[in-house]
PDB file of C-alpha atoms and ligand atoms in Angstrom:
ATOM      1  CA  UNK A   1     132.592  95.559 114.594  1.00 86.00           C
ATOM      2  CA  UNK A   2     134.395  98.352 112.794  1.00 92.00           C
ATOM      3  CA  UNK A   3     134.282  98.102 108.988  1.00 95.00           C
ATOM      4  CA  UNK A   4     136.677  99.528 106.416  1.00 96.00           C
ATOM      5  CA  UNK A   5     134.639 101.605 103.967  1.00 97.00           C
ATOM      6  CA  UNK A   6     135.933 103.410 100.886  1.00 98.00           C
ATOM      7  CA  UNK A   7     133.723 106.276  99.665  1.00 98.00           C
ATOM      8  CA  UNK A   8     134.547 107.972  96.385  1.00 98.00           C
ATOM      9  CA  UNK A   9     133.722 111.661  96.109  1.00 98.00           C
ATOM     10  CA  UNK A  10     133.730 112.139  99.877  1.00 98.00           C
ATOM     11  CA  UNK A  11     134.873 115.775  99.768  1.00 98.00           C
ATOM     12  CA  UNK A  12     131.372 117.203  99.387  1.00 98.00           C
ATOM     13  CA  UNK A  13     127.636 116.525  99.394  1.00 98.00           C
ATOM     14  CA  UNK A  14     126.215 113.073 100.091  1.00 98.00           C
ATOM     15  CA  UNK A  15     129.641 111.398 100.143  1.00 98.00           C
ATOM     16  CA  UNK A  16     131.064 113.728 102.801  1.00 98.00           C
ATOM     17  CA  UNK A  17     127.931 113.448 104.950  1.00 98.00           C
ATOM     18  CA  UNK A  18     127.985 109.643 104.633  1.00 98.00           C
ATOM     19  CA  UNK A  19     131.659 109.623 105.658  1.00 97.00           C
ATOM     20  CA  UNK A  20     130.818 111.735 108.720  1.00 96.00           C
ATOM     21  CA  UNK A  21     128.006 109.411 109.771  1.00 96.00           C
ATOM     22  CA  UNK A  22     130.094 106.258 109.303  1.00 96.00           C
ATOM     23  CA  UNK A  23     133.100 107.728 111.145  1.00 95.00           C
ATOM     24  CA  UNK A  24     130.802 108.744 114.010  1.00 95.00           C
ATOM     25  CA  UNK A  25     129.656 105.108 114.210  1.00 94.00           C
ATOM     26  CA  UNK A  26     133.318 104.093 114.620  1.00 93.00           C
ATOM     27  CA  UNK A  27     134.034 102.742 111.139  1.00 95.00           C
ATOM     28  CA  UNK A  28     137.311 103.265 109.320  1.00 95.00           C
ATOM     29  CA  UNK A  29     136.445 105.521 106.407  1.00 97.00           C
ATOM     30  CA  UNK A  30     138.812 105.873 103.460  1.00 98.00           C
ATOM     31  CA  UNK A  31     138.206 109.276 101.896  1.00 98.00           C
ATOM     32  CA  UNK A  32     138.636 110.034  98.222  1.00 98.00           C
ATOM     33  CA  UNK A  33     138.574 113.257  96.219  1.00 98.00           C
ATOM     34  CA  UNK A  34     140.127 114.995  93.259  1.00 98.00           C
ATOM     35  CA  UNK A  35     140.995 118.191  95.113  1.00 98.00           C
ATOM     36  CA  UNK A  36     143.744 117.744  97.714  1.00 98.00           C
ATOM     37  CA  UNK A  37     142.739 120.913  99.622  1.00 98.00           C
ATOM     38  CA  UNK A  38     139.114 119.751 100.034  1.00 98.00           C
ATOM     39  CA  UNK A  39     140.360 116.266 100.891  1.00 98.00           C
ATOM     40  CA  UNK A  40     142.591 117.652 103.657  1.00 97.00           C
ATOM     41  CA  UNK A  41     139.628 119.650 105.039  1.00 97.00           C
ATOM     42  CA  UNK A  42     137.436 116.524 105.021  1.00 97.00           C
ATOM     43  CA  UNK A  43     140.198 114.526 106.712  1.00 96.00           C
ATOM     44  CA  UNK A  44     140.530 117.202 109.381  1.00 94.00           C
ATOM     45  CA  UNK A  45     136.790 117.342 110.069  1.00 94.00           C
ATOM     46  CA  UNK A  46     136.518 113.539 110.285  1.00 95.00           C
ATOM     47  CA  UNK A  47     139.604 113.019 112.478  1.00 91.00           C
ATOM     48  CA  UNK A  48     137.788 114.349 115.516  1.00 85.00           C
ATOM     49  CA  UNK A  49     134.860 111.953 114.884  1.00 84.00           C
ATOM     50  CA  UNK A  50     136.790 108.759 114.273  1.00 67.00           C
ATOM     51  CA  UNK A  51     137.880 108.099 117.838  1.00 66.00           C
ATOM     52  CA  UNK A  52     141.398 109.360 117.124  1.00 58.00           C
ATOM     53  CA  UNK A  53     142.017 106.824 114.336  1.00 64.00           C
ATOM     54  CA  UNK A  54     143.937 107.994 111.270  1.00 73.00           C
ATOM     55  CA  UNK A  55     141.638 108.957 108.415  1.00 91.00           C
ATOM     56  CA  UNK A  56     143.219 107.885 105.132  1.00 96.00           C
ATOM     57  CA  UNK A  57     142.847 109.927 101.974  1.00 98.00           C
ATOM     58  CA  UNK A  58     143.284 109.151  98.281  1.00 98.00           C
ATOM     59  CA  UNK A  59     143.544 111.744  95.517  1.00 98.00           C
ATOM     60  CA  UNK A  60     142.396 110.729  92.038  1.00 98.00           C
ATOM     61  CA  UNK A  61     140.608 112.492  89.201  1.00 98.00           C
ATOM     62  CA  UNK A  62     138.079 109.852  88.153  1.00 98.00           C
ATOM     63  CA  UNK A  63     137.674 111.442  84.723  1.00 98.00           C
ATOM     64  CA  UNK A  64     141.148 110.022  83.969  1.00 97.00           C
ATOM     65  CA  UNK A  65     141.030 106.252  83.737  1.00 96.00           C
ATOM     66  CA  UNK A  66     144.780 106.014  84.446  1.00 96.00           C
ATOM     67  CA  UNK A  67     144.116 107.823  87.744  1.00 97.00           C
ATOM     68  CA  UNK A  68     141.421 105.263  88.586  1.00 98.00           C
ATOM     69  CA  UNK A  69     143.896 102.415  88.102  1.00 98.00           C
ATOM     70  CA  UNK A  70     146.537 104.124  90.252  1.00 98.00           C
ATOM     71  CA  UNK A  71     143.883 104.833  92.913  1.00 98.00           C
ATOM     72  CA  UNK A  72     142.820 101.171  93.022  1.00 98.00           C
ATOM     73  CA  UNK A  73     146.456 100.114  93.246  1.00 98.00           C
ATOM     74  CA  UNK A  74     147.094 102.518  96.140  1.00 98.00           C
ATOM     75  CA  UNK A  75     144.087 101.167  98.065  1.00 98.00           C
ATOM     76  CA  UNK A  76     145.137  97.551  97.419  1.00 98.00           C
ATOM     77  CA  UNK A  77     148.687  98.309  98.570  1.00 98.00           C
ATOM     78  CA  UNK A  78     147.429  99.598 101.933  1.00 97.00           C
ATOM     79  CA  UNK A  79     144.524  97.180 102.472  1.00 98.00           C
ATOM     80  CA  UNK A  80     144.262  93.412 102.075  1.00 97.00           C
ATOM     81  CA  UNK A  81     140.526  93.660 102.785  1.00 97.00           C
ATOM     82  CA  UNK A  82     137.730  96.173 102.262  1.00 98.00           C
ATOM     83  CA  UNK A  83     134.220  95.721 103.681  1.00 98.00           C
ATOM     84  CA  UNK A  84     132.358  98.264 101.579  1.00 98.00           C
ATOM     85  CA  UNK A  85     133.037 100.303  98.446  1.00 98.00           C
ATOM     86  CA  UNK A  86     130.629 103.199  97.885  1.00 99.00           C
ATOM     87  CA  UNK A  87     130.936 104.461  94.294  1.00 98.00           C
ATOM     88  CA  UNK A  88     129.488 107.872  95.087  1.00 98.00           C
ATOM     89  CA  UNK A  89     131.541 110.394  93.067  1.00 98.00           C
ATOM     90  CA  UNK A  90     129.482 111.861  90.282  1.00 98.00           C
ATOM     91  CA  UNK A  91     129.246 114.790  87.919  1.00 98.00           C
ATOM     92  CA  UNK A  92     126.302 116.432  86.174  1.00 98.00           C
ATOM     93  CA  UNK A  93     127.110 119.890  84.775  1.00 96.00           C
ATOM     94  CA  UNK A  94     130.658 120.859  83.955  1.00 94.00           C
ATOM     95  CA  UNK A  95     132.383 123.393  81.704  1.00 93.00           C
ATOM     96  CA  UNK A  96     134.701 120.827  80.095  1.00 94.00           C
ATOM     97  CA  UNK A  97     132.627 117.841  78.983  1.00 97.00           C
ATOM     98  CA  UNK A  98     135.405 115.939  77.166  1.00 97.00           C
ATOM     99  CA  UNK A  99     138.033 113.938  79.082  1.00 97.00           C
ATOM    100  CA  UNK A 100     141.663 113.406  78.092  1.00 95.00           C
ATOM    101  CA  UNK A 101     140.637 109.867  77.075  1.00 95.00           C
ATOM    102  CA  UNK A 102     138.148 111.366  74.565  1.00 96.00           C
ATOM    103  CA  UNK A 103     135.046 110.430  76.586  1.00 98.00           C
ATOM    104  CA  UNK A 104     132.087 112.412  77.878  1.00 98.00           C
ATOM    105  CA  UNK A 105     132.990 113.272  81.474  1.00 98.00           C
ATOM    106  CA  UNK A 106     129.605 111.955  82.753  1.00 98.00           C
ATOM    107  CA  UNK A 107     130.211 108.500  81.268  1.00 98.00           C
ATOM    108  CA  UNK A 108     133.851 108.544  82.457  1.00 98.00           C
ATOM    109  CA  UNK A 109     133.156 109.540  86.081  1.00 98.00           C
ATOM    110  CA  UNK A 110     129.647 108.126  86.634  1.00 98.00           C
ATOM    111  CA  UNK A 111     129.850 104.854  84.672  1.00 98.00           C
ATOM    112  CA  UNK A 112     133.354 103.737  83.659  1.00 98.00           C
ATOM    113  CA  UNK A 113     135.402 104.842  86.691  1.00 98.00           C
ATOM    114  CA  UNK A 114     133.179 102.946  89.186  1.00 98.00           C
ATOM    115  CA  UNK A 115     133.197  99.882  86.908  1.00 98.00           C
ATOM    116  CA  UNK A 116     137.006  99.905  86.670  1.00 98.00           C
ATOM    117  CA  UNK A 117     137.413 100.573  90.401  1.00 98.00           C
ATOM    118  CA  UNK A 118     134.978  97.759  91.194  1.00 98.00           C
ATOM    119  CA  UNK A 119     136.851  95.315  88.947  1.00 97.00           C
ATOM    120  CA  UNK A 120     140.201  96.225  90.491  1.00 98.00           C
ATOM    121  CA  UNK A 121     138.962  96.072  94.099  1.00 98.00           C
ATOM    122  CA  UNK A 122     136.780  92.934  93.822  1.00 97.00           C
ATOM    123  CA  UNK A 123     139.580  90.725  95.239  1.00 96.00           C
ATOM    124  CA  UNK A 124     139.595  92.833  98.424  1.00 98.00           C
ATOM    125  CA  UNK A 125     135.855  92.397  98.992  1.00 97.00           C
ATOM    126  CA  UNK A 126     134.802  88.888 100.007  1.00 91.00           C
ATOM    127  CA  UNK A 127     131.405  87.246 100.283  1.00 94.00           C
ATOM    128  CA  UNK A 128     130.338  89.617 103.051  1.00 94.00           C
ATOM    129  CA  UNK A 129     131.505  92.693 101.124  1.00 97.00           C
ATOM    130  CA  UNK A 130     129.218  95.265  99.533  1.00 98.00           C
ATOM    131  CA  UNK A 131     129.526  97.608  96.589  1.00 98.00           C
ATOM    132  CA  UNK A 132     127.025 100.449  96.609  1.00 98.00           C
ATOM    133  CA  UNK A 133     126.645 102.311  93.326  1.00 98.00           C
ATOM    134  CA  UNK A 134     125.011 105.740  93.272  1.00 98.00           C
ATOM    135  CA  UNK A 135     122.287 105.641  90.677  1.00 98.00           C
ATOM    136  CA  UNK A 136     119.607 108.278  90.133  1.00 98.00           C
ATOM    137  CA  UNK A 137     115.953 108.731  89.190  1.00 98.00           C
ATOM    138  CA  UNK A 138     117.380 110.314  86.032  1.00 97.00           C
ATOM    139  CA  UNK A 139     117.923 107.385  83.637  1.00 98.00           C
ATOM    140  CA  UNK A 140     117.763 107.378  79.826  1.00 98.00           C
ATOM    141  CA  UNK A 141     118.509 104.672  77.247  1.00 98.00           C
ATOM    142  CA  UNK A 142     122.236 104.517  76.537  1.00 98.00           C
ATOM    143  CA  UNK A 143     123.577 105.422  73.089  1.00 98.00           C
ATOM    144  CA  UNK A 144     126.631 103.246  72.409  1.00 96.00           C
ATOM    145  CA  UNK A 145     128.318 105.986  70.357  1.00 97.00           C
ATOM    146  CA  UNK A 146     127.904 108.480  73.204  1.00 98.00           C
ATOM    147  CA  UNK A 147     129.265 106.016  75.770  1.00 98.00           C
ATOM    148  CA  UNK A 148     132.332 105.430  73.590  1.00 97.00           C
ATOM    149  CA  UNK A 149     132.839 109.167  72.946  1.00 97.00           C
ATOM    150  CA  UNK A 150     132.202 108.836  69.204  1.00 96.00           C
ATOM    151  CA  UNK A 151     129.377 111.396  69.401  1.00 96.00           C
ATOM    152  CA  UNK A 152     129.013 114.307  71.830  1.00 95.00           C
ATOM    153  CA  UNK A 153     125.791 114.830  73.750  1.00 95.00           C
ATOM    154  CA  UNK A 154     124.934 118.523  73.869  1.00 93.00           C
ATOM    155  CA  UNK A 155     122.411 118.176  76.693  1.00 96.00           C
ATOM    156  CA  UNK A 156     123.912 117.793  80.188  1.00 97.00           C
ATOM    157  CA  UNK A 157     120.825 116.116  81.621  1.00 97.00           C
ATOM    158  CA  UNK A 158     120.707 113.556  78.822  1.00 98.00           C
ATOM    159  CA  UNK A 159     124.419 112.739  79.264  1.00 98.00           C
ATOM    160  CA  UNK A 160     123.948 112.398  83.042  1.00 98.00           C
ATOM    161  CA  UNK A 161     120.788 110.266  82.703  1.00 98.00           C
ATOM    162  CA  UNK A 162     122.440 107.939  80.171  1.00 98.00           C
ATOM    163  CA  UNK A 163     125.510 107.562  82.392  1.00 98.00           C
ATOM    164  CA  UNK A 164     123.325 106.635  85.380  1.00 98.00           C
ATOM    165  CA  UNK A 165     121.302 104.037  83.459  1.00 98.00           C
ATOM    166  CA  UNK A 166     124.568 102.528  82.162  1.00 98.00           C
ATOM    167  CA  UNK A 167     125.788 102.296  85.778  1.00 98.00           C
ATOM    168  CA  UNK A 168     122.511 100.705  86.880  1.00 98.00           C
ATOM    169  CA  UNK A 169     122.714  98.204  84.001  1.00 98.00           C
ATOM    170  CA  UNK A 170     126.264  97.064  84.705  1.00 98.00           C
ATOM    171  CA  UNK A 171     125.566  96.930  88.467  1.00 98.00           C
ATOM    172  CA  UNK A 172     122.838  94.326  87.982  1.00 98.00           C
ATOM    173  CA  UNK A 173     124.608  92.421  85.203  1.00 98.00           C
ATOM    174  CA  UNK A 174     127.894  92.173  87.112  1.00 98.00           C
ATOM    175  CA  UNK A 175     126.080  91.229  90.330  1.00 98.00           C
ATOM    176  CA  UNK A 176     124.272  88.372  88.524  1.00 97.00           C
ATOM    177  CA  UNK A 177     127.544  87.138  87.004  1.00 96.00           C
ATOM    178  CA  UNK A 178     129.355  86.853  90.356  1.00 96.00           C
ATOM    179  CA  UNK A 179     129.405  83.853  92.702  1.00 94.00           C
ATOM    180  CA  UNK A 180     128.389  83.443  96.339  1.00 92.00           C
ATOM    181  CA  UNK A 181     132.034  84.108  97.265  1.00 94.00           C
ATOM    182  CA  UNK A 182     131.821  87.609  95.809  1.00 96.00           C
ATOM    183  CA  UNK A 183     130.420  90.822  97.276  1.00 97.00           C
ATOM    184  CA  UNK A 184     126.898  92.136  96.791  1.00 98.00           C
ATOM    185  CA  UNK A 185     126.459  94.938  94.253  1.00 98.00           C
ATOM    186  CA  UNK A 186     123.493  97.234  94.837  1.00 98.00           C
ATOM    187  CA  UNK A 187     122.428 100.330  92.891  1.00 98.00           C
ATOM    188  CA  UNK A 188     120.880 103.072  95.020  1.00 98.00           C
ATOM    189  CA  UNK A 189     119.044 106.228  94.006  1.00 98.00           C
ATOM    190  CA  UNK A 190     119.780 108.288  97.140  1.00 98.00           C
ATOM    191  CA  UNK A 191     116.744 110.545  96.671  1.00 98.00           C
ATOM    192  CA  UNK A 192     116.097 113.288  94.160  1.00 98.00           C
ATOM    193  CA  UNK A 193     117.023 116.959  94.351  1.00 97.00           C
ATOM    194  CA  UNK A 194     118.952 116.774  97.611  1.00 97.00           C
ATOM    195  CA  UNK A 195     120.667 120.102  98.285  1.00 97.00           C
ATOM    196  CA  UNK A 196     124.255 119.369  97.240  1.00 97.00           C
ATOM    197  CA  UNK A 197     126.660 121.326  95.047  1.00 96.00           C
ATOM    198  CA  UNK A 198     125.537 119.211  92.073  1.00 96.00           C
ATOM    199  CA  UNK A 199     121.872 120.102  92.545  1.00 96.00           C
ATOM    200  CA  UNK A 200     122.415 123.759  93.523  1.00 96.00           C
ATOM    201  CA  UNK A 201     124.702 124.434  90.554  1.00 94.00           C
ATOM    202  CA  UNK A 202     122.860 122.174  88.117  1.00 93.00           C
ATOM    203  CA  UNK A 203     119.271 123.159  88.840  1.00 93.00           C
ATOM    204  CA  UNK A 204     119.595 126.497  90.678  1.00 92.00           C
ATOM    205  CA  UNK A 205     117.449 125.260  93.604  1.00 94.00           C
ATOM    206  CA  UNK A 206     118.263 124.863  97.295  1.00 95.00           C
ATOM    207  CA  UNK A 207     117.292 121.174  97.303  1.00 94.00           C
ATOM    208  CA  UNK A 208     116.353 118.826 100.120  1.00 96.00           C
ATOM    209  CA  UNK A 209     118.225 117.553 103.164  1.00 98.00           C
ATOM    210  CA  UNK A 210     121.516 115.913 102.154  1.00 98.00           C
ATOM    211  CA  UNK A 211     121.237 113.588 105.167  1.00 98.00           C
ATOM    212  CA  UNK A 212     118.379 111.742 103.396  1.00 98.00           C
ATOM    213  CA  UNK A 213     120.937 110.496 100.875  1.00 98.00           C
ATOM    214  CA  UNK A 214     123.632 109.823 103.467  1.00 98.00           C
ATOM    215  CA  UNK A 215     121.299 107.862 105.726  1.00 98.00           C
ATOM    216  CA  UNK A 216     120.286 105.462 102.973  1.00 98.00           C
ATOM    217  CA  UNK A 217     123.942 104.891 102.061  1.00 98.00           C
ATOM    218  CA  UNK A 218     124.759 104.111 105.700  1.00 98.00           C
ATOM    219  CA  UNK A 219     121.901 101.595 105.729  1.00 98.00           C
ATOM    220  CA  UNK A 220     123.010 100.104 102.420  1.00 98.00           C
ATOM    221  CA  UNK A 221     126.562  99.753 103.742  1.00 98.00           C
ATOM    222  CA  UNK A 222     125.720  98.263 107.127  1.00 98.00           C
ATOM    223  CA  UNK A 223     122.201  96.915 107.491  1.00 97.00           C
ATOM    224  CA  UNK A 224     121.108  93.305 107.104  1.00 95.00           C
ATOM    225  CA  UNK A 225     118.203  94.325 104.809  1.00 94.00           C
ATOM    226  CA  UNK A 226     120.803  94.979 102.051  1.00 97.00           C
ATOM    227  CA  UNK A 227     122.903  91.837 102.590  1.00 94.00           C
ATOM    228  CA  UNK A 228     120.918  89.673 100.178  1.00 93.00           C
ATOM    229  CA  UNK A 229     120.061  92.462  97.746  1.00 97.00           C
ATOM    230  CA  UNK A 230     122.789  91.924  95.178  1.00 98.00           C
ATOM    231  CA  UNK A 231     121.646  92.996  91.724  1.00 98.00           C
ATOM    232  CA  UNK A 232     118.698  94.962  93.069  1.00 98.00           C
ATOM    233  CA  UNK A 233     117.869  98.665  92.797  1.00 98.00           C
ATOM    234  CA  UNK A 234     116.891 100.682  95.866  1.00 98.00           C
ATOM    235  CA  UNK A 235     114.861 103.779  95.045  1.00 98.00           C
ATOM    236  CA  UNK A 236     114.980 106.183  97.983  1.00 98.00           C
ATOM    237  CA  UNK A 237     112.323 108.400  96.385  1.00 98.00           C
ATOM    238  CA  UNK A 238     110.001 105.455  97.063  1.00 98.00           C
ATOM    239  CA  UNK A 239     111.853 104.363 100.215  1.00 98.00           C
ATOM    240  CA  UNK A 240     112.104 100.740  99.016  1.00 98.00           C
ATOM    241  CA  UNK A 241     113.605  98.338  96.500  1.00 98.00           C
ATOM    242  CA  UNK A 242     111.946  98.951  93.149  1.00 98.00           C
ATOM    243  CA  UNK A 243     112.020  97.894  89.524  1.00 96.00           C
ATOM    244  CA  UNK A 244     114.908  99.585  87.716  1.00 95.00           C
ATOM    245  CA  UNK A 245     114.554 101.048  84.221  1.00 97.00           C
ATOM    246  CA  UNK A 246     113.463  98.191  81.874  1.00 98.00           C
ATOM    247  CA  UNK A 247     116.823  98.305  80.075  1.00 98.00           C
ATOM    248  CA  UNK A 248     118.538  97.257  83.321  1.00 98.00           C
ATOM    249  CA  UNK A 249     116.396  94.099  83.304  1.00 98.00           C
ATOM    250  CA  UNK A 250     117.328  93.282  79.704  1.00 98.00           C
ATOM    251  CA  UNK A 251     120.282  90.815  79.710  1.00 96.00           C
ATOM    252  CA  UNK A 252     121.089  91.426  76.037  1.00 97.00           C
ATOM    253  CA  UNK A 253     121.239  95.211  76.409  1.00 98.00           C
ATOM    254  CA  UNK A 254     123.248  94.918  79.617  1.00 97.00           C
ATOM    255  CA  UNK A 255     125.675  92.503  77.948  1.00 95.00           C
ATOM    256  CA  UNK A 256     126.174  95.038  75.161  1.00 97.00           C
ATOM    257  CA  UNK A 257     126.901  97.821  77.677  1.00 97.00           C
ATOM    258  CA  UNK A 258     129.492  95.678  79.455  1.00 97.00           C
ATOM    259  CA  UNK A 259     131.118  94.684  76.148  1.00 97.00           C
ATOM    260  CA  UNK A 260     131.259  98.347  75.126  1.00 97.00           C
ATOM    261  CA  UNK A 261     132.809  99.335  78.462  1.00 98.00           C
ATOM    262  CA  UNK A 262     135.382  96.539  78.253  1.00 97.00           C
ATOM    263  CA  UNK A 263     136.284  97.698  74.757  1.00 97.00           C
ATOM    264  CA  UNK A 264     136.700 101.328  75.886  1.00 96.00           C
ATOM    265  CA  UNK A 265     138.783 100.259  78.880  1.00 96.00           C
ATOM    266  CA  UNK A 266     140.866  97.986  76.657  1.00 93.00           C
ATOM    267  CA  UNK A 267     141.741 100.985  74.507  1.00 89.00           C
ATOM    268  CA  UNK A 268     142.412 103.427  77.338  1.00 84.00           C
ATOM    269  CA  UNK A 269     143.916 101.209  80.056  1.00 74.00           C
ATOM    270  CA  UNK A 270     145.572  97.848  80.428  1.00 55.00           C
ATOM    271  CA  UNK A 271     143.209  94.955  79.577  1.00 49.00           C
ATOM    272  CA  UNK A 272     140.837  94.250  82.454  1.00 44.00           C
ATOM    273  CA  UNK A 273     139.043  91.072  83.490  1.00 45.00           C
ATOM    274  CA  UNK A 274     136.078  90.173  81.290  1.00 44.00           C
ATOM    275  CA  UNK A 275     132.818  90.372  83.205  1.00 43.00           C
ATOM    276  CA  UNK A 276     129.999  89.332  80.958  1.00 42.00           C
ATOM    277  CA  UNK A 277     126.361  89.444  81.978  1.00 39.00           C
ATOM    278  CA  UNK A 278     124.766  86.031  82.195  1.00 34.00           C
TER     279      UNK A 278
HETATM  280  N1  LIG B 301     122.019 115.266  95.119  1.00 52.98           N
HETATM  281  C1  LIG B 301     121.039 114.529  94.587  1.00 52.98           C
HETATM  282  O1  LIG B 301     119.834 114.873  94.676  1.00 52.98           O
HETATM  283  C2  LIG B 301     121.368 113.254  93.875  1.00 52.98           C
HETATM  284  C3  LIG B 301     120.293 112.538  93.297  1.00 52.98           C
HETATM  285  C4  LIG B 301     120.562 111.341  92.648  1.00 52.98           C
HETATM  286  C5  LIG B 301     121.860 110.871  92.582  1.00 52.98           C
HETATM  287  N2  LIG B 301     122.888 111.609  93.138  1.00 52.98           N
HETATM  288  C6  LIG B 301     124.237 111.058  93.037  1.00 52.98           C
HETATM  289  O2  LIG B 301     124.855 111.106  94.308  1.00 52.98           O
HETATM  290  C7  LIG B 301     126.279 111.174  94.141  1.00 52.98           C
HETATM  291  C8  LIG B 301     126.837 112.300  94.990  1.00 52.98           C
HETATM  292  O3  LIG B 301     126.393 113.528  94.420  1.00 52.98           O
HETATM  293  P1  LIG B 301     126.183 114.861  95.247  1.00 52.98           P
HETATM  294  O4  LIG B 301     124.797 115.295  94.974  1.00 52.98           O
HETATM  295  O5  LIG B 301     126.638 114.683  96.654  1.00 52.98           O
HETATM  296  O6  LIG B 301     127.134 115.850  94.443  1.00 52.98           O
HETATM  297  P2  LIG B 301     128.374 116.770  94.886  1.00 52.98           P
HETATM  298  O7  LIG B 301     128.069 117.487  96.146  1.00 52.98           O
HETATM  299  O8  LIG B 301     128.699 117.562  93.667  1.00 52.98           O
HETATM  300  O9  LIG B 301     129.529 115.716  95.208  1.00 52.98           O
HETATM  301  C9  LIG B 301     130.120 114.979  94.173  1.00 52.98           C
HETATM  302  C10 LIG B 301     131.405 114.391  94.675  1.00 52.98           C
HETATM  303  O10 LIG B 301     132.042 113.733  93.540  1.00 52.98           O
HETATM  304  C11 LIG B 301     133.330 114.298  93.372  1.00 52.98           C
HETATM  305  N3  LIG B 301     133.744 114.296  91.972  1.00 52.98           N
HETATM  306  C12 LIG B 301     133.144 114.888  90.927  1.00 52.98           C
HETATM  307  N4  LIG B 301     133.868 114.724  89.815  1.00 52.98           N
HETATM  308  C13 LIG B 301     134.976 114.016  90.172  1.00 52.98           C
HETATM  309  C14 LIG B 301     136.111 113.551  89.458  1.00 52.98           C
HETATM  310  N5  LIG B 301     136.314 113.820  88.166  1.00 52.98           N
HETATM  311  N6  LIG B 301     137.046 112.857  90.135  1.00 52.98           N
HETATM  312  C15 LIG B 301     136.896 112.616  91.460  1.00 52.98           C
HETATM  313  N7  LIG B 301     135.848 113.043  92.189  1.00 52.98           N
HETATM  314  C16 LIG B 301     134.892 113.746  91.538  1.00 52.98           C
HETATM  315  C17 LIG B 301     133.210 115.711  93.908  1.00 52.98           C
HETATM  316  O11 LIG B 301     134.495 116.266  94.148  1.00 52.98           O
HETATM  317  P3  LIG B 301     134.671 117.879  94.419  1.00 52.98           P
HETATM  318  O12 LIG B 301     134.361 118.050  95.877  1.00 52.98           O
HETATM  319  O13 LIG B 301     136.096 118.125  94.068  1.00 52.98           O
HETATM  320  O14 LIG B 301     133.702 118.568  93.512  1.00 52.98           O
HETATM  321  C18 LIG B 301     132.390 115.459  95.165  1.00 52.98           C
HETATM  322  O15 LIG B 301     133.196 114.934  96.187  1.00 52.98           O
HETATM  323  C19 LIG B 301     126.514 111.368  92.645  1.00 52.98           C
HETATM  324  O16 LIG B 301     126.846 110.128  92.046  1.00 52.98           O
HETATM  325  C20 LIG B 301     125.162 111.848  92.140  1.00 52.98           C
HETATM  326  O17 LIG B 301     124.976 111.560  90.776  1.00 52.98           O
HETATM  327  C21 LIG B 301     122.666 112.774  93.762  1.00 52.98           C
END
């Protein structure tokens, strides 16, 4: 049966390849990007694969939390139900590291935007729904002051690694706090050094086959092996579910991350639903 699948950051890299694979399988893919030209190109290339169905697109710069809210609202206006949300959009190196909300762009795009989008779209995803969050092998303990934008991190890799551990922590904590009526939330490291724009520009290497990352996201979105995996971490470098960073298994630390995110979102957006780790 055809599923409705929203993929953030589906204008390039792993997200675009995942969208292609899912459209080829006959699923309705909702594309998202920040660049309307690239989004139109992606829409055009997918239209021929999707059996003639209309490929929807959404423009939103996820470094702006107000854009994330408007994006969620636009999706909810057009869809009463979503089967899968893939929080794929991510940023590593960038010239401008500060967002208009005063946050590090890595924390804004990689950690807070997917959290806010998830909160806003939870009502559209029922018990059979899935939320797939793009984690990474790069994970470092989160500094609360860096997450909140009170201190700047000068090292891109450190900022990226902290943002990915924060995402992995809230993924598990939120998953454990939800009920059986709610969707599964699964963090996935798609594989390291796959040859996308992020890796080519960030590490000056060609990188591996992008399809390795896309294939695991297709499995995570569709296959039964992921249905009962809520709160777990799939490490595609190992090709299996694995232990996440110890901080992601620490309820107290995860609770603190969620409280900090709720506080940041409370200051920069309308108050959002409290989702404490239990
Ligand atoms: N490649 C790897 O080896 C690897 C390893 C571990 C984890 N990951 C994760 O996999 C995910 C996909 O990365 P990728 O390697 O495919 O990188 P990519 O080719 O650079 O694609 C990133 C996607 O995110 C979008 N994006 C970036 N900043 C955005 C913003 N402010 N607002 C909206 N969209 C934004 C990009 O849009 P534009 O097209 O406009 O740039 C693009 O569509 C990321 O979360 C990344 O951290 C990748």
